């Protein structure tokens, strides 16, 4: 039945926007307030090129976004188009909530090779249907407080060649220890350091990372030779019980125990990582490129970027994630919705507008240099983010069925381990539960 509905919707697209469809208002949702202005600019340019279409943008915060969207699908009031996430769209597609765009991409000869390698493939389900076109990409780097680095006697050039291993943490852990300061002014690598009364943690932590760990631990596990699953996308077996994952998590918990990284109680206190860093309580953090400008906007803090550390594999690592826009299967305006999605994924939006705003990196390859220049003009050298693409040290974000269940299991497990309520062997039954989801 779902396939039949999709077919009817696609057949209703007719000749598409170029064929002169009637006027329509496109309801478009996104979650990132920082990105709303740039997509409003895209909407204005789109309307100018297609006067019959008007885009109405609605922005929600991340948590409210998905809850509101779920309710909207149930009530039949979902937006025509919405920004989607790789961890969410497989479930929505399997429920028949999304309009496949496979035939439209073919019909309009959209050049998928213009996007960063691998990104377009992530938006195709196991049955070969495409649901999105890449709009941006993100990687992970280290953001550090330049004043705190200077006070610790660490030179910026040292930050560019840090190494990491799960046994002693390498030069990376030495820097983390040095940047950690207790309330008496003792550093983490000095005698008398009081780990129970820390004023500044050397490394902040956002959450336990659940089963994704994009900005929390993925850069360590993958540079240690670990992979999430047997294949990606659409794995059938996950590897959370793998010794390489366990030893990495053991190392991360050791940093908490040593007082270099905040405890789960502090992390879950309700004050986010960005604000805590801004208050001077974290000397450095591992962060996604999408938050860069937010850190630079913090008052009273000067920041700089460094690449993620080189791991036992001899390479750095970063998850390679990216967003796309999905069309609701129940849209009343499939012509208009597709025209808008295609525009969002085009150079006219990504290269001419988004790249110049210095907020995110557009998915189109040729726009990366434009974005780097825009960030540089804003005083930010983003090479620690983009070097992963150039050096081939990216790893595609996991795309899987049952991701909501995996997240629930791994949130409970990782929270427990990093809270010292369970040891690392709790990953064994968790991994068994996860793999049982796949039969």
Short mmCIF file of C-alpha atoms in Angstrom, two decimals:
data_model
loop_
_atom_site.label_atom_id
_atom_site.label_comp_id
_atom_site.label_asym_id
_atom_site.label_seq_id
_atom_site.Cartn_x
_atom_site.Cartn_y
_atom_site.Cartn_z
CA UNK A 1 0.00 0.00 0.00
CA UNK A 2 2.84 2.36 0.93
CA UNK A 3 4.55 1.68 -2.37
CA UNK A 4 1.28 2.42 -4.14
CA UNK A 5 0.90 5.74 -2.34
CA UNK A 6 4.47 6.67 -3.26
CA UNK A 7 3.80 5.78 -6.88
CA UNK A 8 0.68 7.95 -6.94
CA UNK A 9 2.59 10.84 -5.40
CA UNK A 10 5.39 10.50 -7.90
CA UNK A 11 3.01 10.28 -10.82
CA UNK A 12 1.40 13.45 -9.48
CA UNK A 13 4.70 15.27 -9.93
CA UNK A 14 4.06 15.40 -13.66
CA UNK A 15 6.48 17.63 -15.43
CA UNK A 16 7.73 19.10 -12.14
CA UNK A 17 8.39 22.79 -11.50
CA UNK A 18 9.72 23.35 -14.98
CA UNK A 19 6.33 22.21 -16.25
CA UNK A 20 4.58 25.18 -14.66
CA UNK A 21 2.79 23.74 -11.62
CA UNK A 22 0.51 26.06 -9.65
CA UNK A 23 1.41 28.29 -6.70
CA UNK A 24 2.18 26.62 -3.39
CA UNK A 25 3.54 27.37 0.07
CA UNK A 26 6.16 24.83 1.17
CA UNK A 27 6.24 24.13 4.91
CA UNK A 28 9.91 23.50 5.80
CA UNK A 29 11.27 22.52 9.23
CA UNK A 30 14.83 22.59 10.59
CA UNK A 31 16.33 22.33 14.09
CA UNK A 32 19.46 24.50 14.04
CA UNK A 33 18.80 28.15 14.85
CA UNK A 34 22.32 29.04 13.67
CA UNK A 35 21.51 27.71 10.20
CA UNK A 36 18.08 29.29 9.84
CA UNK A 37 19.36 32.59 8.35
CA UNK A 38 21.34 30.88 5.58
CA UNK A 39 18.41 28.70 4.59
CA UNK A 40 16.10 31.69 4.66
CA UNK A 41 18.49 33.27 2.16
CA UNK A 42 18.22 30.09 0.06
CA UNK A 43 14.42 30.27 0.35
CA UNK A 44 14.46 33.86 -0.88
CA UNK A 45 16.66 32.93 -3.84
CA UNK A 46 14.44 29.93 -4.59
CA UNK A 47 11.30 32.09 -4.56
CA UNK A 48 12.93 34.61 -6.88
CA UNK A 49 13.73 31.82 -9.36
CA UNK A 50 10.33 30.13 -8.83
CA UNK A 51 7.79 32.90 -8.01
CA UNK A 52 4.97 30.35 -7.77
CA UNK A 53 6.60 28.79 -4.68
CA UNK A 54 6.99 30.29 -1.21
CA UNK A 55 8.93 28.59 1.57
CA UNK A 56 7.77 28.97 5.18
CA UNK A 57 10.56 27.98 7.61
CA UNK A 58 9.88 26.72 11.13
CA UNK A 59 12.71 26.07 13.60
CA UNK A 60 12.60 23.83 16.69
CA UNK A 61 15.35 22.80 19.11
CA UNK A 62 16.79 19.30 18.58
CA UNK A 63 14.71 17.44 21.20
CA UNK A 64 11.48 19.28 20.49
CA UNK A 65 12.07 18.86 16.77
CA UNK A 66 11.82 15.08 16.66
CA UNK A 67 9.02 14.86 19.21
CA UNK A 68 6.99 17.47 17.32
CA UNK A 69 7.71 15.80 13.99
CA UNK A 70 6.56 12.41 15.29
CA UNK A 71 3.32 13.96 16.55
CA UNK A 72 2.85 15.75 13.23
CA UNK A 73 3.15 12.50 11.28
CA UNK A 74 0.56 10.86 13.52
CA UNK A 75 -1.86 13.77 13.17
CA UNK A 76 -1.30 14.25 9.45
CA UNK A 77 0.20 17.74 9.87
CA UNK A 78 3.83 16.97 8.99
CA UNK A 79 5.76 19.58 7.00
CA UNK A 80 6.19 19.18 3.25
CA UNK A 81 9.98 19.06 3.65
CA UNK A 82 12.17 18.75 6.73
CA UNK A 83 15.86 18.52 7.59
CA UNK A 84 16.62 14.91 8.40
CA UNK A 85 19.33 12.93 10.14
CA UNK A 86 21.03 9.70 9.12
CA UNK A 87 20.07 8.04 12.41
CA UNK A 88 16.38 8.89 11.98
CA UNK A 89 15.41 8.53 8.34
CA UNK A 90 15.60 4.69 8.05
CA UNK A 91 12.78 4.25 10.58
CA UNK A 92 10.69 6.96 8.92
CA UNK A 93 11.23 5.40 5.50
CA UNK A 94 10.28 1.93 6.74
CA UNK A 95 7.07 3.39 8.19
CA UNK A 96 6.14 4.86 4.81
CA UNK A 97 6.41 8.43 6.07
CA UNK A 98 8.86 9.60 3.39
CA UNK A 99 8.50 10.18 -0.33
CA UNK A 100 11.23 8.41 -2.33
CA UNK A 101 12.98 10.68 -4.83
CA UNK A 102 14.78 7.98 -6.83
CA UNK A 103 12.85 8.54 -10.06
CA UNK A 104 12.97 12.32 -9.69
CA UNK A 105 16.76 12.32 -9.34
CA UNK A 106 17.00 10.21 -12.50
CA UNK A 107 14.45 12.26 -14.38
CA UNK A 108 16.13 15.58 -13.59
CA UNK A 109 19.64 14.17 -14.08
CA UNK A 110 20.94 15.30 -10.68
CA UNK A 111 24.72 14.79 -10.69
CA UNK A 112 25.43 12.76 -7.55
CA UNK A 113 29.19 12.89 -8.19
CA UNK A 114 29.31 16.57 -7.19
CA UNK A 115 28.92 15.63 -3.51
CA UNK A 116 31.69 14.54 -1.17
CA UNK A 117 32.45 10.87 -1.73
CA UNK A 118 30.11 8.48 0.03
CA UNK A 119 27.56 11.01 1.29
CA UNK A 120 24.94 10.41 -1.39
CA UNK A 121 25.02 6.64 -0.79
CA UNK A 122 23.91 7.07 2.81
CA UNK A 123 20.45 8.24 1.77
CA UNK A 124 19.55 5.07 -0.12
CA UNK A 125 17.69 2.30 1.74
CA UNK A 126 18.25 -1.43 1.37
CA UNK A 127 15.55 -1.65 -1.30
CA UNK A 128 17.44 0.86 -3.47
CA UNK A 129 15.13 3.82 -2.90
CA UNK A 130 16.68 7.25 -2.41
CA UNK A 131 15.20 9.64 0.16
CA UNK A 132 17.64 12.54 0.26
CA UNK A 133 20.36 14.56 -1.44
CA UNK A 134 23.34 15.64 0.71
CA UNK A 135 23.22 19.23 1.92
CA UNK A 136 26.32 19.38 4.16
CA UNK A 137 29.02 17.32 5.83
CA UNK A 138 30.65 17.41 9.22
CA UNK A 139 33.78 16.07 10.90
CA UNK A 140 35.28 16.29 14.39
CA UNK A 141 38.25 18.30 15.72
CA UNK A 142 39.63 19.62 19.00
CA UNK A 143 38.65 23.12 20.12
CA UNK A 144 40.89 24.58 22.81
CA UNK A 145 41.12 27.74 24.91
CA UNK A 146 44.26 29.52 23.71
CA UNK A 147 44.84 31.36 27.01
CA UNK A 148 44.69 28.14 29.01
CA UNK A 149 47.06 26.48 26.55
CA UNK A 150 49.56 29.35 27.00
CA UNK A 151 49.22 29.23 30.80
CA UNK A 152 50.02 25.51 30.70
CA UNK A 153 53.18 26.18 28.67
CA UNK A 154 51.98 24.19 25.67
CA UNK A 155 52.77 25.54 22.22
CA UNK A 156 50.04 25.57 19.57
CA UNK A 157 52.23 23.60 17.15
CA UNK A 158 52.38 20.74 19.66
CA UNK A 159 48.60 20.37 19.31
CA UNK A 160 48.83 19.49 15.63
CA UNK A 161 50.81 16.25 16.11
CA UNK A 162 49.36 14.69 19.26
CA UNK A 163 49.28 10.90 19.44
CA UNK A 164 46.94 8.64 21.36
CA UNK A 165 46.88 5.02 22.52
CA UNK A 166 44.66 3.15 24.99
CA UNK A 167 47.55 2.07 27.24
CA UNK A 168 48.97 5.38 28.52
CA UNK A 169 47.04 7.91 26.40
CA UNK A 170 50.17 9.09 24.57
CA UNK A 171 51.05 12.77 24.22
CA UNK A 172 47.33 13.50 23.97
CA UNK A 173 46.73 12.43 27.58
CA UNK A 174 49.80 14.36 28.70
CA UNK A 175 48.28 17.53 27.27
CA UNK A 176 44.91 16.76 28.87
CA UNK A 177 46.62 16.24 32.26
CA UNK A 178 48.64 19.44 31.89
CA UNK A 179 45.55 21.49 31.05
CA UNK A 180 43.66 20.15 34.08
CA UNK A 181 43.87 22.45 37.12
CA UNK A 182 42.48 21.88 40.61
CA UNK A 183 41.07 24.56 42.90
CA UNK A 184 44.49 25.11 44.47
CA UNK A 185 46.15 25.74 41.13
CA UNK A 186 47.83 22.33 40.91
CA UNK A 187 47.90 20.76 37.46
CA UNK A 188 46.96 17.18 36.67
CA UNK A 189 50.57 16.25 36.01
CA UNK A 190 51.88 17.83 39.23
CA UNK A 191 52.31 16.27 42.69
CA UNK A 192 49.47 17.14 45.04
CA UNK A 193 46.83 17.48 42.33
CA UNK A 194 43.37 17.09 43.91
CA UNK A 195 41.14 15.18 41.49
CA UNK A 196 38.09 15.71 43.70
CA UNK A 197 38.20 19.49 43.50
CA UNK A 198 38.86 20.42 39.90
CA UNK A 199 38.51 24.01 38.66
CA UNK A 200 39.28 23.33 34.98
CA UNK A 201 39.07 19.93 33.30
CA UNK A 202 41.62 19.32 30.58
CA UNK A 203 39.00 17.75 28.32
CA UNK A 204 35.25 18.27 28.40
CA UNK A 205 32.69 15.61 27.61
CA UNK A 206 29.24 16.15 26.16
CA UNK A 207 27.54 12.83 27.03
CA UNK A 208 28.56 9.17 27.33
CA UNK A 209 28.10 8.97 23.57
CA UNK A 210 25.51 6.14 23.65
CA UNK A 211 26.12 3.95 20.58
CA UNK A 212 27.22 6.77 18.27
CA UNK A 213 29.87 8.70 20.20
CA UNK A 214 30.43 11.11 17.34
CA UNK A 215 32.10 13.82 19.41
CA UNK A 216 32.76 11.76 22.54
CA UNK A 217 34.80 8.68 21.58
CA UNK A 218 34.47 7.80 17.88
CA UNK A 219 37.75 9.51 16.94
CA UNK A 220 39.59 7.28 19.42
CA UNK A 221 37.86 3.96 18.72
CA UNK A 222 38.25 4.27 14.96
CA UNK A 223 41.90 5.40 15.14
CA UNK A 224 42.35 2.25 17.25
CA UNK A 225 41.19 0.12 14.31
CA UNK A 226 37.61 -0.43 15.48
CA UNK A 227 34.50 -0.35 13.29
CA UNK A 228 30.89 -0.08 14.45
CA UNK A 229 29.65 -3.14 12.62
CA UNK A 230 30.25 -5.82 10.01
CA UNK A 231 29.30 -3.44 7.20
CA UNK A 232 27.96 0.05 6.64
CA UNK A 233 25.33 0.96 5.70
CA UNK A 234 22.78 -1.66 6.80
CA UNK A 235 24.85 -3.87 9.13
CA UNK A 236 23.66 -7.17 10.56
CA UNK A 237 26.13 -7.38 13.48
CA UNK A 238 27.58 -4.69 15.76
CA UNK A 239 30.98 -4.71 17.46
CA UNK A 240 30.47 -2.99 20.81
CA UNK A 241 31.99 -5.99 22.64
CA UNK A 242 35.16 -5.88 20.53
CA UNK A 243 38.37 -5.66 22.62
CA UNK A 244 39.47 -2.50 20.75
CA UNK A 245 36.23 -0.77 21.73
CA UNK A 246 36.48 -2.00 25.33
CA UNK A 247 40.06 -0.82 25.81
CA UNK A 248 39.19 2.59 24.40
CA UNK A 249 36.23 2.97 26.77
CA UNK A 250 38.44 1.77 29.65
CA UNK A 251 40.93 4.52 28.80
CA UNK A 252 38.18 7.15 28.66
CA UNK A 253 36.85 6.11 32.08
CA UNK A 254 40.41 6.30 33.43
CA UNK A 255 40.49 9.99 32.51
CA UNK A 256 37.35 10.52 34.58
CA UNK A 257 38.87 8.59 37.47
CA UNK A 258 42.05 10.69 37.29
CA UNK A 259 40.01 13.89 37.39
CA UNK A 260 41.03 15.04 33.91
CA UNK A 261 37.52 14.64 32.43
CA UNK A 262 34.24 15.52 34.21
CA UNK A 263 32.11 12.85 35.82
CA UNK A 264 28.71 11.81 34.49
CA UNK A 265 27.12 13.73 37.37
CA UNK A 266 28.68 16.95 36.09
CA UNK A 267 27.94 16.13 32.45
CA UNK A 268 24.27 15.49 33.19
CA UNK A 269 23.85 18.52 35.49
CA UNK A 270 21.91 20.42 32.84
CA UNK A 271 24.67 22.81 31.77
CA UNK A 272 25.80 22.02 28.24
CA UNK A 273 29.35 21.54 27.01
CA UNK A 274 29.48 24.83 25.11
CA UNK A 275 28.44 26.93 28.11
CA UNK A 276 30.77 25.02 30.45
CA UNK A 277 33.68 25.59 28.07
CA UNK A 278 32.67 29.26 27.82
CA UNK A 279 32.80 29.52 31.62
CA UNK A 280 36.41 28.32 31.57
CA UNK A 281 35.72 24.97 33.21
CA UNK A 282 36.91 22.97 30.19
CA UNK A 283 40.29 23.76 28.60
CA UNK A 284 39.46 21.83 25.42
CA UNK A 285 36.68 19.79 23.88
CA UNK A 286 36.18 17.48 20.93
CA UNK A 287 33.45 18.98 18.77
CA UNK A 288 31.63 18.75 15.48
CA UNK A 289 32.23 21.31 12.78
CA UNK A 290 28.61 22.49 12.88
CA UNK A 291 29.19 24.14 16.30
CA UNK A 292 32.38 26.00 15.41
CA UNK A 293 30.95 29.47 15.05
CA UNK A 294 29.01 29.09 18.31
CA UNK A 295 32.28 28.57 20.19
CA UNK A 296 33.87 31.58 18.51
CA UNK A 297 30.90 33.69 19.56
CA UNK A 298 31.52 32.99 23.27
CA UNK A 299 32.48 36.17 25.08
CA UNK A 300 35.75 36.31 26.97
CA UNK A 301 37.15 33.14 25.40
CA UNK A 302 39.70 32.90 22.61
CA UNK A 303 39.69 29.54 20.84
CA UNK A 304 41.66 27.66 18.22
CA UNK A 305 41.31 24.32 16.46
CA UNK A 306 43.56 21.28 16.47
CA UNK A 307 43.14 17.96 14.67
CA UNK A 308 42.04 14.80 16.45
CA UNK A 309 45.01 12.76 17.74
CA UNK A 310 46.84 10.13 15.70
CA UNK A 311 45.91 6.69 17.02
CA UNK A 312 47.51 3.22 17.06
CA UNK A 313 46.62 2.77 13.38
CA UNK A 314 49.04 5.59 12.57
CA UNK A 315 46.16 7.75 11.38
CA UNK A 316 43.64 10.19 12.75
CA UNK A 317 39.94 9.43 12.47
CA UNK A 318 36.65 11.27 12.31
CA UNK A 319 33.10 10.26 11.68
CA UNK A 320 31.86 11.65 8.37
CA UNK A 321 28.27 12.65 8.81
CA UNK A 322 25.91 14.77 6.78
CA UNK A 323 22.33 15.95 6.61
CA UNK A 324 19.76 15.90 3.83
CA UNK A 325 16.18 17.02 3.42
CA UNK A 326 13.31 14.53 3.32
CA UNK A 327 9.91 14.98 1.70
CA UNK A 328 6.88 13.84 3.67
CA UNK A 329 4.93 11.12 1.87
CA UNK A 330 1.70 12.95 2.66
CA UNK A 331 2.69 16.31 1.17
CA UNK A 332 -0.02 18.09 -0.79
CA UNK A 333 2.67 19.75 -2.90
CA UNK A 334 5.05 17.08 -4.26
CA UNK A 335 6.10 19.27 -7.22
CA UNK A 336 6.99 22.19 -4.99
CA UNK A 337 8.60 19.98 -2.33
CA UNK A 338 10.89 18.32 -4.86
CA UNK A 339 11.81 21.66 -6.45
CA UNK A 340 12.82 22.97 -3.01
CA UNK A 341 14.80 19.83 -2.06
CA UNK A 342 16.63 19.93 -5.39
CA UNK A 343 17.45 23.61 -4.88
CA UNK A 344 18.74 22.98 -1.34
CA UNK A 345 21.11 20.37 -2.78
CA UNK A 346 22.30 22.57 -5.66
CA UNK A 347 25.31 24.89 -6.08
CA UNK A 348 22.89 27.85 -6.15
CA UNK A 349 22.12 27.24 -2.47
CA UNK A 350 25.17 25.37 -1.17
CA UNK A 351 28.00 27.18 -2.93
CA UNK A 352 26.56 30.63 -3.59
CA UNK A 353 24.87 31.08 -0.20
CA UNK A 354 25.58 28.47 2.50
CA UNK A 355 29.36 28.25 1.99
CA UNK A 356 29.72 32.01 2.41
CA UNK A 357 27.95 32.04 5.78
CA UNK A 358 30.76 30.11 7.57
CA UNK A 359 28.39 27.94 9.61
CA UNK A 360 28.62 24.48 8.01
CA UNK A 361 30.51 22.79 5.20
CA UNK A 362 28.30 22.24 2.15
CA UNK A 363 28.18 18.70 0.72
CA UNK A 364 29.19 19.84 -2.77
CA UNK A 365 32.94 19.32 -3.21
CA UNK A 366 33.57 22.58 -5.02
CA UNK A 367 32.01 24.54 -2.16
CA UNK A 368 34.50 23.34 0.49
CA UNK A 369 37.19 25.85 -0.48
CA UNK A 370 34.57 28.61 -0.49
CA UNK A 371 33.54 27.64 3.05
CA UNK A 372 37.16 27.47 4.23
CA UNK A 373 37.70 31.01 2.92
CA UNK A 374 34.56 32.27 4.65
CA UNK A 375 35.69 30.75 7.96
CA UNK A 376 39.18 32.21 7.46
CA UNK A 377 37.66 35.64 6.88
CA UNK A 378 35.93 35.16 10.24
CA UNK A 379 39.30 34.38 11.83
CA UNK A 380 38.88 30.60 12.01
CA UNK A 381 41.30 28.12 10.44
CA UNK A 382 39.09 25.07 9.85
CA UNK A 383 41.74 22.82 8.31
CA UNK A 384 41.60 20.48 11.35
CA UNK A 385 38.06 19.66 10.19
CA UNK A 386 38.59 19.54 6.43
CA UNK A 387 41.93 17.69 6.58
CA UNK A 388 40.02 14.48 7.33
CA UNK A 389 38.40 14.68 3.91
CA UNK A 390 41.64 15.55 2.16
CA UNK A 391 43.68 12.90 4.00
CA UNK A 392 41.07 10.14 3.69
CA UNK A 393 40.68 9.65 7.45
CA UNK A 394 36.88 9.85 7.47
CA UNK A 395 34.59 6.98 8.44
CA UNK A 396 30.98 7.04 7.33
CA UNK A 397 28.44 7.39 10.11
CA UNK A 398 26.59 4.13 10.81
CA UNK A 399 23.25 3.75 9.03
CA UNK A 400 21.19 0.95 10.48
CA UNK A 401 17.79 -0.50 11.15
CA UNK A 402 16.70 -0.50 14.82
CA UNK A 403 18.81 2.56 15.60
CA UNK A 404 16.38 3.84 18.23
CA UNK A 405 16.64 0.51 20.07
CA UNK A 406 20.43 0.48 19.73
CA UNK A 407 20.59 3.99 21.14
CA UNK A 408 18.43 3.05 24.13
CA UNK A 409 20.56 0.00 24.96
CA UNK A 410 23.88 1.79 24.53
CA UNK A 411 22.80 4.93 26.39
CA UNK A 412 22.00 2.88 29.47
CA UNK A 413 25.18 0.83 29.13
CA UNK A 414 27.63 3.65 28.45
CA UNK A 415 26.08 5.90 31.12
CA UNK A 416 26.52 3.06 33.61
CA UNK A 417 30.14 2.40 32.63
CA UNK A 418 31.21 6.05 32.71
CA UNK A 419 29.44 6.41 36.06
CA UNK A 420 31.45 3.43 37.40
CA UNK A 421 28.24 1.54 38.17
CA UNK A 422 29.28 -1.16 35.69
CA UNK A 423 32.62 -2.25 34.33
CA UNK A 424 33.47 -2.40 30.65
CA UNK A 425 32.25 -6.02 30.40
CA UNK A 426 28.68 -4.67 30.53
CA UNK A 427 29.24 -4.15 26.82
CA UNK A 428 29.01 -7.93 26.27
CA UNK A 429 25.31 -8.38 27.14
CA UNK A 430 24.52 -5.03 25.53
CA UNK A 431 26.07 -6.14 22.25
CA UNK A 432 24.22 -9.48 22.45
CA UNK A 433 20.91 -7.61 22.88
CA UNK A 434 21.69 -5.37 19.93
CA UNK A 435 22.62 -8.23 17.61
CA UNK A 436 19.47 -10.11 18.64
CA UNK A 437 17.50 -7.27 17.01
CA UNK A 438 18.82 -8.49 13.66
CA UNK A 439 17.86 -12.15 14.16
#
